[in-house]
C-alpha cells in the first residue's frame, strides 16, 4: 500500500499539508484561516447573549454552525445560494454536521443562556471541505471561549476536549487518507469520520459509490481516519498552546 503514489505525491496514509492562522479576523471572538492542501476554510466564532426559543429558561446554551462556499471556490463559478432563497440540501446537511460535532464536545450548561455561532466559509475547495470546517470550527470555538473567559462573560470552560474530522476512502482498490477532489471524484468508497481528542467517534459517514464494501474495509478506513485525526488534534493543541504563550 505504501508504494502507491497519489496525484499530489503523498503516501496513502499521509494528510495533506496543514497551515493555519489564528485570529485571522479582527472582530470575531475567535477565528482561523485553515488550509489542508488546496482546501481553505475561514472559520469565525461569534457570541450572542440569547438562545433559540426551545432553550429559553433552561439555563443552557447552544453552539450552532453555518456553512457556505464562495462562488469561485471551485474551478467553475457556482451561483450564490442566496439567489435561490435558501441553502441547498448539501449546505444544510454540512452545517448541521458541523454543529453536531462541536456540540458533542461542549458542556451546554456552562454556557449559560448564550449562543456561539460558527461560520465556516470555504474560500477554495479541493475536497474535504466539511471535515476541514469541523477541524477549523473547533479552533474558532476554542479561541472564542478563551476570549469570553478573559472578558469575564464565561466563568467556566465548557469544552470537554477537542474534535476534528478527516476523510478516507478506497480509490483504485487502495485505502487513502484525506482525499483531494480528484481522488474523491473517483473513489469506490468514501468516508467522513468525526472523532474527539480522546478517540471517541462522533459521526461516521460512509458510502459505497459502486460495489458494496466489507466490514473489514470499514474497520480499516475508520482506523486510517483515526490516524489522521490524531495528527489534526495535535495540530489543534499546538496551535492553541502557542496562541496562549
Coordinates of C-alpha atoms in Angstrom, one line a residue:
X1 CA 0.0 0.0 0.0
X2 CA 2.8 2.4 0.8
X3 CA 4.1 2.1 -2.8
X4 CA 1.1 3.9 -4.2
X5 CA 1.9 7.4 -5.4
X6 CA -1.1 9.8 -5.3
X7 CA -1.9 12.7 -7.6
X8 CA -0.2 15.1 -5.2
X9 CA 2.7 12.8 -4.3
X10 CA 1.5 11.7 -0.9
X11 CA 1.7 8.2 0.5
X12 CA -1.7 6.6 1.2
X13 CA -1.6 7.3 4.9
X14 CA -0.5 11.0 4.6
X15 CA -2.5 14.0 5.4
X16 CA -2.3 17.0 3.1
X17 CA -0.1 19.8 4.5
X18 CA -1.9 21.8 7.2
X19 CA -1.5 25.5 7.6
X20 CA -3.4 27.9 9.8
X21 CA -3.5 31.4 11.0
X22 CA -5.3 32.1 14.3
X23 CA -7.5 35.2 14.9
X24 CA -7.5 36.0 11.2
X25 CA -10.4 38.3 11.6
X26 CA -10.3 41.5 13.7
X27 CA -13.8 41.5 15.3
X28 CA -14.8 37.8 15.7
X29 CA -14.4 36.4 19.2
X30 CA -12.5 33.5 17.6
X31 CA -11.3 32.9 14.0
X32 CA -8.9 30.8 12.0
X33 CA -7.9 30.6 8.4
X34 CA -7.4 26.9 7.9
X35 CA -5.8 25.1 5.0
X36 CA -5.5 21.4 4.2
X37 CA -3.7 21.2 0.9
X38 CA -5.6 23.4 -1.6
X39 CA -8.7 23.5 0.5
X40 CA -9.0 26.7 2.5
X41 CA -11.7 27.4 5.1
X42 CA -12.2 30.6 7.1
X43 CA -14.0 29.8 10.4
X44 CA -15.3 32.5 12.7
X45 CA -17.0 32.2 16.1
X46 CA -19.5 34.8 17.3
X47 CA -21.1 35.2 20.7
X48 CA -24.7 36.1 21.2
X49 CA -26.3 36.6 24.7
X50 CA -29.5 34.7 23.9
X51 CA -30.6 31.2 22.9
X52 CA -33.1 29.7 20.5
X53 CA -36.7 29.7 21.7
X54 CA -36.6 26.0 22.6
X55 CA -33.8 26.7 25.2
X56 CA -35.2 29.8 26.8
X57 CA -35.5 29.4 30.5
X58 CA -33.4 26.2 30.5
X59 CA -30.1 27.8 31.7
X60 CA -28.3 26.1 28.9
X61 CA -26.5 27.5 25.9
X62 CA -26.2 26.5 22.3
X63 CA -23.5 26.0 19.7
X64 CA -24.5 26.1 16.0
X65 CA -22.9 26.5 12.6
X66 CA -23.5 27.9 9.2
X67 CA -21.5 26.9 6.1
X68 CA -21.1 28.4 2.7
X69 CA -18.8 28.3 -0.3
X70 CA -17.6 31.2 -2.3
X71 CA -18.7 31.3 -6.0
X72 CA -15.1 30.7 -7.2
X73 CA -14.1 28.3 -4.5
X74 CA -14.2 25.7 -7.3
X75 CA -12.9 25.5 -10.9
X76 CA -16.1 26.9 -12.3
X77 CA -18.2 29.6 -10.7
X78 CA -21.3 28.5 -8.8
X79 CA -24.2 30.8 -8.0
X80 CA -24.6 32.1 -4.5
X81 CA -27.3 30.2 -2.7
X82 CA -29.0 33.5 -1.6
X83 CA -30.2 33.8 -5.2
X84 CA -32.3 30.7 -4.7
X85 CA -33.7 32.0 -1.4
X86 CA -32.4 29.2 0.8
X87 CA -29.4 27.0 1.4
X88 CA -29.1 23.8 -0.7
X89 CA -29.7 20.4 0.9
X90 CA -26.0 19.8 0.8
X91 CA -25.2 23.0 2.6
X92 CA -27.9 22.3 5.3
X93 CA -26.5 18.8 5.8
X94 CA -23.0 20.1 6.2
X95 CA -23.8 22.9 8.6
X96 CA -25.8 20.5 10.8
X97 CA -22.9 18.1 10.8
X98 CA -20.5 20.9 11.9
X99 CA -22.9 22.0 14.7
X100 CA -23.4 18.4 16.0
X101 CA -19.7 17.8 16.0
X102 CA -19.0 20.9 18.1
X103 CA -21.8 20.4 20.5
X104 CA -20.5 16.8 21.1
X105 CA -17.5 18.3 23.0
X106 CA -19.3 21.3 24.6
X107 CA -21.0 21.3 28.0
X108 CA -24.0 23.5 27.3
X109 CA -24.8 24.0 31.0
X110 CA -21.6 26.1 31.3
X111 CA -22.5 28.5 28.5
X112 CA -25.5 29.9 30.3
X113 CA -28.3 31.1 28.0
X114 CA -26.0 32.2 25.2
X115 CA -25.2 31.0 21.7
X116 CA -21.9 30.7 19.9
X117 CA -22.2 30.8 16.1
X118 CA -19.6 29.1 14.0
X119 CA -19.5 30.5 10.4
X120 CA -17.5 28.3 8.0
X121 CA -16.8 29.9 4.6
X122 CA -15.0 27.8 2.0
X123 CA -12.6 30.1 0.1
X124 CA -11.2 27.3 -2.0
X125 CA -12.4 23.7 -2.4
X126 CA -10.3 20.7 -3.2
X127 CA -12.1 18.0 -1.3
X128 CA -12.7 17.6 2.4
X129 CA -14.5 21.0 3.0
X130 CA -16.9 19.6 5.6
X131 CA -14.1 17.9 7.5
X132 CA -11.9 20.9 7.3
X133 CA -14.8 23.0 8.6
X134 CA -15.2 20.8 11.7
X135 CA -11.5 20.9 12.5
X136 CA -11.3 24.7 11.9
X137 CA -14.6 25.3 13.7
X138 CA -13.2 23.7 16.8
X139 CA -10.2 26.1 16.8
X140 CA -12.5 29.1 16.3
X141 CA -14.8 27.9 19.1
X142 CA -11.8 27.3 21.5
X143 CA -10.5 30.8 20.8
X144 CA -13.9 32.3 21.3
X145 CA -14.2 30.5 24.7
X146 CA -10.8 31.9 25.7
X147 CA -11.9 35.4 24.7
X148 CA -15.1 35.2 26.6
X149 CA -13.4 33.9 29.7
X150 CA -10.9 36.9 29.5
X151 CA -13.9 39.3 29.2
X152 CA -15.5 37.5 32.2
X153 CA -18.5 36.7 30.1
X154 CA -17.9 33.0 30.9
X155 CA -16.7 31.7 34.2
X156 CA -16.0 28.1 33.3
X157 CA -14.5 26.4 30.2
X158 CA -17.4 24.5 28.5
X159 CA -15.1 22.5 26.2
X160 CA -14.6 18.9 27.3
X161 CA -12.0 18.0 24.7
X162 CA -11.0 18.6 21.0
X163 CA -12.9 17.4 18.0
X164 CA -11.5 17.0 14.4
X165 CA -12.5 15.3 11.2
X166 CA -11.0 13.8 8.1
X167 CA -12.0 11.9 5.0
X168 CA -10.8 8.4 4.0
X169 CA -11.7 6.3 1.0
X170 CA -10.9 3.5 -1.4
X171 CA -9.5 4.6 -4.7
X172 CA -8.4 2.0 -7.3
X173 CA -8.6 -0.6 -4.6
X174 CA -6.3 1.2 -2.2
X175 CA -7.3 2.8 1.1
X176 CA -6.3 6.5 1.2
X177 CA -6.4 9.2 3.9
X178 CA -7.6 12.8 3.3
X179 CA -8.9 12.7 -0.2
X180 CA -8.4 15.6 -2.5
X181 CA -11.1 16.3 -5.1
X182 CA -9.6 14.2 -7.9
X183 CA -9.5 11.2 -5.6
X184 CA -12.9 11.8 -4.1
X185 CA -14.5 12.1 -7.5
X186 CA -13.4 8.6 -8.5
X187 CA -13.5 6.9 -5.1
X188 CA -15.2 3.5 -4.8
X189 CA -15.8 4.1 -1.2
X190 CA -15.9 7.5 0.5
X191 CA -15.9 8.1 4.3
X192 CA -16.0 11.2 6.5
X193 CA -15.1 10.5 10.2
X194 CA -15.5 12.9 13.1
X195 CA -13.7 12.0 16.3
X196 CA -12.8 13.6 19.7
X197 CA -9.4 14.1 21.0
X198 CA -9.7 11.1 23.3
X199 CA -10.6 8.9 20.3
X200 CA -14.4 8.6 20.7
X201 CA -16.5 8.6 17.5
X202 CA -18.9 11.5 16.9
X203 CA -20.1 10.6 13.4
X204 CA -19.1 8.2 10.6
X205 CA -20.5 8.8 7.1
X206 CA -19.7 6.1 4.6
X207 CA -20.9 5.4 1.1
X208 CA -20.2 2.8 -1.5
X209 CA -20.1 4.6 -4.9
X210 CA -20.1 1.3 -6.7
X211 CA -19.7 -2.2 -5.2
X212 CA -20.7 -2.6 -1.5
X213 CA -17.8 -2.6 0.9
X214 CA -17.0 -5.2 3.5
X215 CA -16.8 -4.9 7.3
X216 CA -13.0 -5.3 7.3
X217 CA -12.8 -2.4 4.8
X218 CA -15.0 -0.3 7.0
X219 CA -12.8 -1.0 10.0
X220 CA -9.6 -0.3 8.0
X221 CA -11.0 3.1 6.8
X222 CA -12.0 4.1 10.3
X223 CA -8.6 3.1 11.7
X224 CA -6.9 5.1 8.9
X225 CA -9.1 8.2 9.7
X226 CA -8.3 7.9 13.4
X227 CA -4.6 8.0 12.5
X228 CA -5.2 11.3 10.6
X229 CA -7.5 12.8 13.3
X230 CA -4.9 12.2 16.0
X231 CA -2.4 14.3 13.9
X232 CA -5.0 17.0 13.5
X233 CA -5.8 17.1 17.2
X234 CA -2.0 17.5 17.8
X235 CA -2.1 20.5 15.4
X236 CA -5.0 22.0 17.3
X237 CA -3.3 21.5 20.6
X238 CA 0.0 23.0 19.5
X239 CA -1.8 26.0 17.8
X240 CA -3.8 26.8 20.9
X241 CA -0.8 26.4 23.2
X242 CA 1.3 28.8 21.0
X243 CA -1.5 31.3 21.0
X244 CA -1.6 31.3 24.7
X245 CA 2.2 31.7 25.1

